[in-house]
Short mmCIF file of C-alpha atoms in Angstrom, two decimals:
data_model
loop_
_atom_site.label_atom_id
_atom_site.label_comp_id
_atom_site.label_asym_id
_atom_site.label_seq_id
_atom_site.Cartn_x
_atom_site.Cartn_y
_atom_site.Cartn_z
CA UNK A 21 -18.51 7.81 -5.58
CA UNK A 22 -16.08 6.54 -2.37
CA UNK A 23 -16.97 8.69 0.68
CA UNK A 24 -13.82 9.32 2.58
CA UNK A 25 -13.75 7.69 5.87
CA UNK A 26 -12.36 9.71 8.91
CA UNK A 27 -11.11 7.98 11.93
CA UNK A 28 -11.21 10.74 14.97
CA UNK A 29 -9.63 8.95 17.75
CA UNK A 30 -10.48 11.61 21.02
CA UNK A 31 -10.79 11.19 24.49
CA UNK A 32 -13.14 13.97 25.32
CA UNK A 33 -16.70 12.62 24.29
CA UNK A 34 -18.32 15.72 23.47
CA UNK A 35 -15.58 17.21 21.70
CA UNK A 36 -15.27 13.66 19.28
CA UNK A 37 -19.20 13.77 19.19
CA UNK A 38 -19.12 17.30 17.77
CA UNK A 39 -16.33 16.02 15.37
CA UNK A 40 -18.00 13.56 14.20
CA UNK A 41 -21.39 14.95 13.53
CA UNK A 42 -20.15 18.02 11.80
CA UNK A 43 -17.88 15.66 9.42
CA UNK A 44 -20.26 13.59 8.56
CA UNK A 45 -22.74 16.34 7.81
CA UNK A 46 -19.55 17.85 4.92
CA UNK A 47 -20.69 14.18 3.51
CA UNK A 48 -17.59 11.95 5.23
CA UNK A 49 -18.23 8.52 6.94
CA UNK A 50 -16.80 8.84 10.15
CA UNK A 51 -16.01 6.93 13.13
CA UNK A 52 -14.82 7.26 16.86
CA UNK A 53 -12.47 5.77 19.01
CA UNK A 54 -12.04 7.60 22.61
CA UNK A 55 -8.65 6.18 22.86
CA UNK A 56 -5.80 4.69 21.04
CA UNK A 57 -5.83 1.25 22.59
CA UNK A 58 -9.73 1.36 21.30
CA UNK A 59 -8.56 2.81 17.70
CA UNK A 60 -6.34 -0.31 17.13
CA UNK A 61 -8.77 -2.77 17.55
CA UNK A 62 -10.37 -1.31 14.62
CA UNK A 63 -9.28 -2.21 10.70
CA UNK A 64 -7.00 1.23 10.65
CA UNK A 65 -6.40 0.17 7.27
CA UNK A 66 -9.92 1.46 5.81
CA UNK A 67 -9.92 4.99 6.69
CA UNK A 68 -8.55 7.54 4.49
CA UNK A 69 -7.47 9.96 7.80
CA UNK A 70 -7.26 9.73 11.51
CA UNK A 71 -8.06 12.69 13.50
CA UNK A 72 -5.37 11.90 16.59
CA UNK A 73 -5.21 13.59 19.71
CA UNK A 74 -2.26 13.85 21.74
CA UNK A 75 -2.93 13.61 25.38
CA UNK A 76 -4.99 10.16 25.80
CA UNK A 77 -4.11 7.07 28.47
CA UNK A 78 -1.57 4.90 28.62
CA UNK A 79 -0.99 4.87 24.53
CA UNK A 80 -0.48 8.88 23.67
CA UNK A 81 -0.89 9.94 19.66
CA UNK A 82 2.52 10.07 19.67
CA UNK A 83 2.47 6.19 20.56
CA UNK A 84 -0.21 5.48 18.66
CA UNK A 85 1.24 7.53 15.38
CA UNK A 86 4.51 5.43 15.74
CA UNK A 87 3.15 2.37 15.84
CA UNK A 88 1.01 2.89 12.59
CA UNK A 89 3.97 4.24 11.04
CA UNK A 90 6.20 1.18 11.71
CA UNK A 91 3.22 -0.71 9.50
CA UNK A 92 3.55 -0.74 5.89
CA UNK A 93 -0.24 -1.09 5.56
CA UNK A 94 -0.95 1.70 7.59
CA UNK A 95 2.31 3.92 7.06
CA UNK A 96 0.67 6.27 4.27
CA UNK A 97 -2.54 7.29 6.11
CA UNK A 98 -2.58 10.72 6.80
CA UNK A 99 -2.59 12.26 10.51
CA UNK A 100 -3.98 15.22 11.91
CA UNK A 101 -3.06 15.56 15.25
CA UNK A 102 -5.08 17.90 17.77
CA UNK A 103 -4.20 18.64 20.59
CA UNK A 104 -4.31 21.25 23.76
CA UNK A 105 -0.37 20.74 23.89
CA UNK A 106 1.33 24.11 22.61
CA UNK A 107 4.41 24.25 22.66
CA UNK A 108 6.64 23.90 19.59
CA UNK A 109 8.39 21.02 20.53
CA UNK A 110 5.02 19.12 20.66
CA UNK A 111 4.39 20.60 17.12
CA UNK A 112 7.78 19.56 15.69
CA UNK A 113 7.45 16.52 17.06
CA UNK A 114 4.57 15.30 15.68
CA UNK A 115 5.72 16.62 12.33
CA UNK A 116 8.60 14.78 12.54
CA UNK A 117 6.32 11.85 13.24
CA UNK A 118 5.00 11.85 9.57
CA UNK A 119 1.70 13.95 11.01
CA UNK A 120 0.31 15.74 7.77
CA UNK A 121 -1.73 18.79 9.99
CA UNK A 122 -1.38 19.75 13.28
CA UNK A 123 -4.62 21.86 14.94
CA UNK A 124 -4.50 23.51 18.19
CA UNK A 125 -7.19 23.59 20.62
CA UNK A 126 -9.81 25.39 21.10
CA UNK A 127 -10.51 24.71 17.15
CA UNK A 128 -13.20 26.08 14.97
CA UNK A 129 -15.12 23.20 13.25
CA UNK A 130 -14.59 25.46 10.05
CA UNK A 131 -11.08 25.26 10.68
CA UNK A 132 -10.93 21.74 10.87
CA UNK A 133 -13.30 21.29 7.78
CA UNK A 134 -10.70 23.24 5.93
CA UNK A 135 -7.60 20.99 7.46
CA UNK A 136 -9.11 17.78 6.85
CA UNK A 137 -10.13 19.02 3.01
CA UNK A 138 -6.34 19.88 2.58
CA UNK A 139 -4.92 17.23 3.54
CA UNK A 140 -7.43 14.65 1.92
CA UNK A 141 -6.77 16.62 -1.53
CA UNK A 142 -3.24 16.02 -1.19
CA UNK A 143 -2.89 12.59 0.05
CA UNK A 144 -5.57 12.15 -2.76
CA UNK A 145 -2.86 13.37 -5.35
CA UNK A 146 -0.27 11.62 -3.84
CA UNK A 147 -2.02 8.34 -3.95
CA UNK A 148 -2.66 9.41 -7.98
CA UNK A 149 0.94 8.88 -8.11
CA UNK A 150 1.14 6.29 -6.37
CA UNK A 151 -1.31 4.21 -8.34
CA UNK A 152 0.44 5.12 -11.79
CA UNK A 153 3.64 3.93 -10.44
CA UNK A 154 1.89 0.79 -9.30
CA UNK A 155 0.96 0.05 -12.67
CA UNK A 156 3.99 -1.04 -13.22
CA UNK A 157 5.21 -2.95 -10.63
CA UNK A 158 4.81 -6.82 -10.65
CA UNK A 159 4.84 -7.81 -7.11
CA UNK A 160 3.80 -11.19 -5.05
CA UNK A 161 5.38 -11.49 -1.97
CA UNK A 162 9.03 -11.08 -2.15
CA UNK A 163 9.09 -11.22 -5.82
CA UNK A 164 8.92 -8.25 -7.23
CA UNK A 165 9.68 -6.85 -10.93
CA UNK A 166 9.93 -3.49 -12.33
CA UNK A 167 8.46 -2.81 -15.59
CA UNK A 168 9.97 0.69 -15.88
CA UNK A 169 13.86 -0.78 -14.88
CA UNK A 170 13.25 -3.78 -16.69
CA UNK A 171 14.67 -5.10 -12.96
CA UNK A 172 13.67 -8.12 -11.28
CA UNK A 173 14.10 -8.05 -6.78
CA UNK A 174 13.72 -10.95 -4.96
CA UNK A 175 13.43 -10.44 -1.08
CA UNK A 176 14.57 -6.61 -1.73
CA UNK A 177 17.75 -8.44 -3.67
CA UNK A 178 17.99 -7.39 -7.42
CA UNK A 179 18.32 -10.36 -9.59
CA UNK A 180 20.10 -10.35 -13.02
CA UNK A 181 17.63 -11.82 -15.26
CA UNK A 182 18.22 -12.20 -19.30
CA UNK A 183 16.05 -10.53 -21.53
CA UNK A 184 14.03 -13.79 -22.29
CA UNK A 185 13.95 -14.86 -18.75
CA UNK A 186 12.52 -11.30 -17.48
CA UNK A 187 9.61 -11.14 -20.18
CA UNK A 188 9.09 -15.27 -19.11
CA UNK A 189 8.74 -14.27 -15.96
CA UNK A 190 6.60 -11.01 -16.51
CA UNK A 191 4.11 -13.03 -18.43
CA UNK A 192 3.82 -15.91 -15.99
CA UNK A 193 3.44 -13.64 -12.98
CA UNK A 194 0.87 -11.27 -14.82
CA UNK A 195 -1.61 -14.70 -15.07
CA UNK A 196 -1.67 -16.25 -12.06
CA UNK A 197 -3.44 -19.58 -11.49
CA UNK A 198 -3.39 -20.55 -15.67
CA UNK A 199 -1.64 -23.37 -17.29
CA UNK A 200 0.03 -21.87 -20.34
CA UNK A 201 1.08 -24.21 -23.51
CA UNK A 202 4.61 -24.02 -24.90
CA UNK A 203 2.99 -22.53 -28.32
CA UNK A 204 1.00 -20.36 -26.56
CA UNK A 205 4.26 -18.87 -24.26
CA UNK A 206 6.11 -18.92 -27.54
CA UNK A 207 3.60 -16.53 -29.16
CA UNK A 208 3.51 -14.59 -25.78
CA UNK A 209 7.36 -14.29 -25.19
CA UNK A 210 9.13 -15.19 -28.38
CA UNK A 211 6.95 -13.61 -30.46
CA UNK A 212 5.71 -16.76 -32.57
CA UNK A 213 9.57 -17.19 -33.83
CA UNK A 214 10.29 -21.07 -33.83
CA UNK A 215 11.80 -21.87 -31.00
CA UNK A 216 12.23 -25.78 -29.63
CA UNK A 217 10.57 -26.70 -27.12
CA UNK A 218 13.61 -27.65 -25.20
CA UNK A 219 14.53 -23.59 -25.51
CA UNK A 220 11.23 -22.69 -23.15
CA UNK A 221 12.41 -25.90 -20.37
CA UNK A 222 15.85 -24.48 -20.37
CA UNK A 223 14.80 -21.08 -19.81
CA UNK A 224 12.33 -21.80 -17.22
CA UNK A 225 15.41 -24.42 -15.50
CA UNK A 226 17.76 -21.31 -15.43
CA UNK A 227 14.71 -18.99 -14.02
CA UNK A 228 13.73 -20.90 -10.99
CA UNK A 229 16.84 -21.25 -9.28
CA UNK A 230 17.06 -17.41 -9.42
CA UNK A 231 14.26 -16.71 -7.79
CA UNK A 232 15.04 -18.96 -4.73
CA UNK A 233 12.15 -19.62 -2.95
CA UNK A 234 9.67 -17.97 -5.78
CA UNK A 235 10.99 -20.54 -7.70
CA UNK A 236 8.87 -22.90 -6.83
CA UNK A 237 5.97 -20.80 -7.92
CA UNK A 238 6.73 -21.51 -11.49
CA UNK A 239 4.68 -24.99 -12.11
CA UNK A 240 4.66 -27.77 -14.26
CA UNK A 241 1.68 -29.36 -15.66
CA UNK A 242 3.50 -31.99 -17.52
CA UNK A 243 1.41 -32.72 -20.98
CA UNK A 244 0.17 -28.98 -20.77
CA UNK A 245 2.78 -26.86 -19.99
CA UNK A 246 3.92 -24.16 -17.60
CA UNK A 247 2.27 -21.47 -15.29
CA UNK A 248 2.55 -19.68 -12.34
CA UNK A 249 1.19 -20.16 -8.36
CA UNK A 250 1.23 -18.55 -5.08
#
């Protein structure tokens, strides 16, 4: 099983020592940064919650919290911010910031054992969610299609797409890299009714166009038949 991994990004080297040691020994793989500017040189990406204190050089939490925000790839990770700070409007701030938890100090390492399990279990289910609602979305780039909505985007644009020329482009884009027949796309996307072969070109001819420059992702192997690049 996936051990959670824990960024703690503190400037006070005992207190991120004592962190660290007593996460790792609840069975987390942790890591330390002792400020922010250190923290972003580091793949933020990989770690499943950052431990963020408020009150560090010249890049604060706060900073540091807005600038992973502003990232889709890190957007979603949860924060804990802990901090010395009091004062409500530090609290609501960081709130307001996206922070998940917010823990005062002086802490109690079984208090932040407890914070760091709650929020973990939620983001967990969240991501749950998140995954099933994944399933069915096609997405390279900025070509995206909805299986749900039966809607096809393209650069956030929705693009009215026929029947035939959604499910031609759902089965393209669902096997990347292959060269597909006209038979075997017929038995695919027609269902093995007889269509001419001059049905599947004119389909794909109206498609490509539509997708601007996705377009050009749709290939043609001529003697073999059609597929799908990136």
């Amino acid at each position: 099983m996936k051990r959670d991994k824990i960024l703690i990004v503190e400037d006070e080297e005992t207190l991120s020592d004592v962190m660290r040691l007593n996460l790792q020994n609840e069975g987390y793989e942790v890591d330390v940064a002792n400020s922010a500017e250190q923290a972003l040189t580091y793949d933020v990406r990989s770690y499943s919650l950052i431990l963020l204190d408020i009150m560090m050089g010249e890049i604060s939490g706060i900073q540091m919290a807005k600038i992973l925000k502003a990232e889709p790839a890190t957007a979603s990770i949860p924060i804990i911010f802990c901090t010395a700070r009091d004062s409500e409007d530090d609290m609501v701030q960081g709130l307001n910031m996206g922070a998940d938890d917010y823990i005062m100090k002086p802490f109690s390492i079984r208090n932040l054992v407890a914070r760091v399990r709650s929020v973990l279990r939620r983001s967990g289910k969240q991501q749950d969610e998140s995954d099933k609602e994944s399933n069915n979305i096609l997405k390279i780039e900025g070509l995206m299609l909805d299986l749900n909505l039966k809607q096809c985007y393209v650069d956030g644009k929705e693009v009215k797409l026929t029947k035939t020329e959604f499910e031609l482009l759902e089965f393209l884009m669902s096997n990347i890299g292959r060269i597909f027949s006209r038979d075997e796309i017929v038995l695919r996307v027609w269902d093995n009714v007889v269509v001419l072969d001059r049905t599947i070109d004119v389909n794909i001819t109206r498609l490509r166009p539509k997708l601007g420059q996705y377009g050009a992702y749709i290939v043609t192997r001529p003697g073999f038949g059609y597929g799908f690049r990136c």
